[in-house]
Amino acid sequence: MAIDIDTWFNSLDRLQSVAIGAVAFYLLIVLMSRLAGKRTTGQMNNFDWIITVTVGSLAASGILLKGVSISDALLAILIMFGLQWLTTWLATRSAFISNLVKSPPSMLLQKGELQRDALRKERVTEAEVRTALRREGFVNFEDANWVVLENDGTMTVIPRKSIKLDDSELMNDVRRS
């Protein structure tokens, strides 16, 4: 079995190009993260995650693919960063834009009862709700007033209280099945 040297090594010029591209993309992504703020690296919603994967893919293309120049990929990443910044800026100023890019929180359990339609719609299993309850120290469904699937994919568990859903200010934006 012969070893193909091109599989392991193209040329010194190619290695230099990869090294320069890797450093350039690293510096750009660090700078973008600093400019974007804590939101970029905190709990990501679906929109943030998609942008992060896209930027990673563009960076990898610019570093490794011979047919994609470093400047092509850098420009594409800068455009994606600008579009994300603009979208999040607009979302903080417009409920319409915010609802367009972020899904509202969903009620998965109410007053100890699983909301089966919401579980199906959100593709969450009963076992995942049980896990969230146990993580918070609950031993029964009835011990929880509400379990909410937040727009970043985490579940918030609110202990049982004698309060109506409509009387809770923080539950106003939660989608009910």
CSV table of C-alpha atoms in Angstrom, one decimal:
chain,number,residue,atom,x,y,z
A,1,MET,CA,0.0,0.0,0.0
A,2,ALA,CA,1.6,3.2,-1.2
A,3,ILE,CA,1.4,6.4,0.9
A,4,ASP,CA,0.2,9.4,-1.2
A,5,ILE,CA,2.5,12.3,-0.1
A,6,ASP,CA,-0.2,14.9,-1.3
A,7,THR,CA,-2.5,13.6,1.4
A,8,TRP,CA,-0.1,14.7,4.0
A,9,PHE,CA,1.7,17.7,2.4
A,10,ASN,CA,0.9,20.1,-0.4
A,11,SER,CA,3.6,22.7,-0.3
A,12,LEU,CA,5.2,25.2,2.0
A,13,ASP,CA,3.3,27.9,0.2
A,14,ARG,CA,0.0,26.2,1.1
A,15,LEU,CA,1.0,25.7,4.7
A,16,GLN,CA,1.9,29.4,4.9
A,17,SER,CA,-1.5,30.3,3.5
A,18,VAL,CA,-3.3,28.1,6.0
A,19,ALA,CA,-1.2,29.6,8.9
A,20,ILE,CA,-1.9,33.2,7.8
A,21,GLY,CA,-5.6,32.4,7.3
A,22,ALA,CA,-5.9,30.7,10.7
A,23,VAL,CA,-4.3,33.7,12.5
A,24,ALA,CA,-6.4,36.2,10.6
A,25,PHE,CA,-9.6,34.4,11.3
A,26,TYR,CA,-8.7,33.9,15.0
A,27,LEU,CA,-8.0,37.6,15.4
A,28,LEU,CA,-11.2,38.6,13.5
A,29,ILE,CA,-13.4,36.2,15.6
A,30,VAL,CA,-11.8,37.5,18.9
A,31,LEU,CA,-12.4,41.1,17.8
A,32,MET,CA,-16.0,40.3,16.7
A,33,SER,CA,-16.7,38.6,20.1
A,34,ARG,CA,-15.5,41.6,22.0
A,35,LEU,CA,-17.5,44.0,19.8
A,36,ALA,CA,-20.6,41.9,20.0
A,37,GLY,CA,-20.5,41.7,23.8
A,38,LYS,CA,-21.5,39.0,26.2
A,39,ARG,CA,-24.6,38.0,24.3
A,40,THR,CA,-22.5,36.2,21.7
A,41,THR,CA,-20.9,33.8,24.2
A,42,GLY,CA,-23.8,33.4,26.7
A,43,GLN,CA,-26.8,31.2,26.4
A,44,MET,CA,-27.5,31.1,22.7
A,45,ASN,CA,-30.9,31.0,21.1
A,46,ASN,CA,-31.4,29.3,17.8
A,47,PHE,CA,-30.6,32.4,15.8
A,48,ASP,CA,-27.3,33.0,17.6
A,49,TRP,CA,-26.4,29.3,17.2
A,50,ILE,CA,-27.0,29.4,13.5
A,51,ILE,CA,-24.9,32.5,13.0
A,52,THR,CA,-22.1,30.9,15.1
A,53,VAL,CA,-22.1,27.8,13.0
A,54,THR,CA,-22.1,29.8,9.8
A,55,VAL,CA,-19.1,31.9,10.9
A,56,GLY,CA,-17.2,28.8,11.8
A,57,SER,CA,-18.0,27.2,8.4
A,58,LEU,CA,-16.9,30.4,6.6
A,59,ALA,CA,-13.7,30.6,8.6
A,60,ALA,CA,-12.9,26.9,7.9
A,61,SER,CA,-13.5,27.5,4.2
A,62,GLY,CA,-11.2,30.5,4.1
A,63,ILE,CA,-8.5,28.6,6.0
A,64,LEU,CA,-8.6,25.3,4.2
A,65,LEU,CA,-10.3,25.5,0.8
A,66,LYS,CA,-8.0,26.5,-2.1
A,67,GLY,CA,-10.9,27.9,-4.1
A,68,VAL,CA,-12.0,30.3,-1.3
A,69,SER,CA,-9.6,33.2,-0.7
A,70,ILE,CA,-9.0,34.5,2.8
A,71,SER,CA,-10.4,37.9,1.8
A,72,ASP,CA,-13.6,36.3,0.4
A,73,ALA,CA,-14.2,34.5,3.7
A,74,LEU,CA,-13.3,37.5,5.8
A,75,LEU,CA,-15.7,39.7,3.9
A,76,ALA,CA,-18.5,37.0,4.3
A,77,ILE,CA,-17.8,36.8,8.0
A,78,LEU,CA,-17.9,40.6,8.4
A,79,ILE,CA,-21.2,40.7,6.5
A,80,MET,CA,-22.7,38.0,8.8
A,81,PHE,CA,-21.4,39.8,11.9
A,82,GLY,CA,-22.9,43.1,10.6
A,83,LEU,CA,-26.3,41.4,9.8
A,84,GLN,CA,-26.4,39.8,13.2
A,85,TRP,CA,-25.5,43.0,14.9
A,86,LEU,CA,-28.2,44.8,12.9
A,87,THR,CA,-30.8,42.1,13.5
A,88,THR,CA,-30.2,42.1,17.3
A,89,TRP,CA,-30.2,45.9,17.4
A,90,LEU,CA,-33.6,45.9,15.6
A,91,ALA,CA,-34.9,43.1,17.8
A,92,THR,CA,-34.2,45.2,20.9
A,93,ARG,CA,-36.3,48.0,19.4
A,94,SER,CA,-39.1,46.1,17.6
A,95,ALA,CA,-41.3,43.4,19.0
A,96,PHE,CA,-42.1,42.3,15.4
A,97,ILE,CA,-38.4,41.7,14.6
A,98,SER,CA,-37.8,40.1,18.0
A,99,ASN,CA,-40.6,37.6,17.4
A,100,LEU,CA,-39.3,37.0,13.9
A,101,VAL,CA,-35.9,35.8,15.1
A,102,LYS,CA,-36.6,34.4,18.6
A,103,SER,CA,-39.3,31.9,19.5
A,104,PRO,CA,-41.3,32.8,22.6
A,105,PRO,CA,-41.0,30.7,25.8
A,106,SER,CA,-43.4,27.8,26.0
A,107,MET,CA,-45.3,26.4,28.9
A,108,LEU,CA,-44.5,22.6,29.3
A,109,LEU,CA,-46.1,22.0,32.7
A,110,GLN,CA,-48.8,24.0,34.5
A,111,LYS,CA,-49.9,23.4,38.1
A,112,GLY,CA,-48.3,20.0,38.0
A,113,GLU,CA,-49.8,18.9,34.7
A,114,LEU,CA,-47.8,18.2,31.6
A,115,GLN,CA,-48.9,20.2,28.6
A,116,ARG,CA,-48.8,17.4,26.1
A,117,ASP,CA,-49.6,19.5,23.0
A,118,ALA,CA,-46.7,21.9,23.9
A,119,LEU,CA,-44.4,19.0,24.5
A,120,ARG,CA,-45.1,17.6,21.0
A,121,LYS,CA,-44.9,21.0,19.4
A,122,GLU,CA,-41.5,21.8,21.0
A,123,ARG,CA,-40.3,18.2,20.6
A,124,VAL,CA,-39.6,17.8,24.3
A,125,THR,CA,-40.0,14.5,26.1
A,126,GLU,CA,-41.6,13.9,29.5
A,127,ALA,CA,-38.2,12.5,30.6
A,128,GLU,CA,-36.6,15.9,29.8
A,129,VAL,CA,-39.1,17.7,32.0
A,130,ARG,CA,-38.6,15.2,34.8
A,131,THR,CA,-34.8,15.9,34.5
A,132,ALA,CA,-35.4,19.6,34.8
A,133,LEU,CA,-37.6,19.1,37.9
A,134,ARG,CA,-35.1,16.8,39.6
A,135,ARG,CA,-32.2,19.2,38.8
A,136,GLU,CA,-34.1,21.8,40.8
A,137,GLY,CA,-34.7,19.4,43.7
A,138,PHE,CA,-38.4,18.6,43.0
A,139,VAL,CA,-39.7,15.1,43.6
A,140,ASN,CA,-43.2,15.3,42.1
A,141,PHE,CA,-44.8,17.1,39.1
A,142,GLU,CA,-47.3,18.7,41.6
A,143,ASP,CA,-44.5,20.5,43.4
A,144,ALA,CA,-44.0,22.8,40.4
A,145,ASN,CA,-46.3,25.6,39.4
A,146,TRP,CA,-44.8,25.9,35.9
A,147,VAL,CA,-42.0,24.6,33.7
A,148,VAL,CA,-41.1,26.9,30.9
A,149,LEU,CA,-39.0,26.1,27.9
A,150,GLU,CA,-37.0,29.3,27.3
A,151,ASN,CA,-36.0,30.6,23.9
A,152,ASP,CA,-32.4,29.5,24.6
A,153,GLY,CA,-33.5,25.9,25.1
A,154,THR,CA,-33.2,25.8,28.9
A,155,MET,CA,-36.1,24.9,31.2
A,156,THR,CA,-37.1,27.2,34.0
A,157,VAL,CA,-38.9,25.5,36.9
A,158,ILE,CA,-41.1,27.7,39.1
A,159,PRO,CA,-42.2,26.3,42.5
A,160,ARG,CA,-45.8,25.7,43.4
A,161,LYS,CA,-47.5,28.9,44.6
A,162,SER,CA,-51.1,30.0,44.9
A,163,ILE,CA,-50.9,32.4,42.1
A,164,LYS,CA,-52.7,32.4,38.8
A,165,LEU,CA,-50.9,32.5,35.5
A,166,ASP,CA,-52.5,35.7,34.5
A,167,ASP,CA,-51.4,37.4,37.7
A,168,SER,CA,-47.7,36.6,37.1
A,169,GLU,CA,-46.1,39.5,35.3
A,170,LEU,CA,-43.1,37.4,34.2
A,171,MET,CA,-45.3,34.8,32.5
A,172,ASN,CA,-47.0,37.2,30.1
A,173,ASP,CA,-44.7,36.3,27.1
A,174,VAL,CA,-45.0,32.5,27.6
A,175,ARG,CA,-46.8,30.7,24.9
A,176,ARG,CA,-49.6,28.5,26.2
A,177,SER,CA,-50.9,25.5,24.3
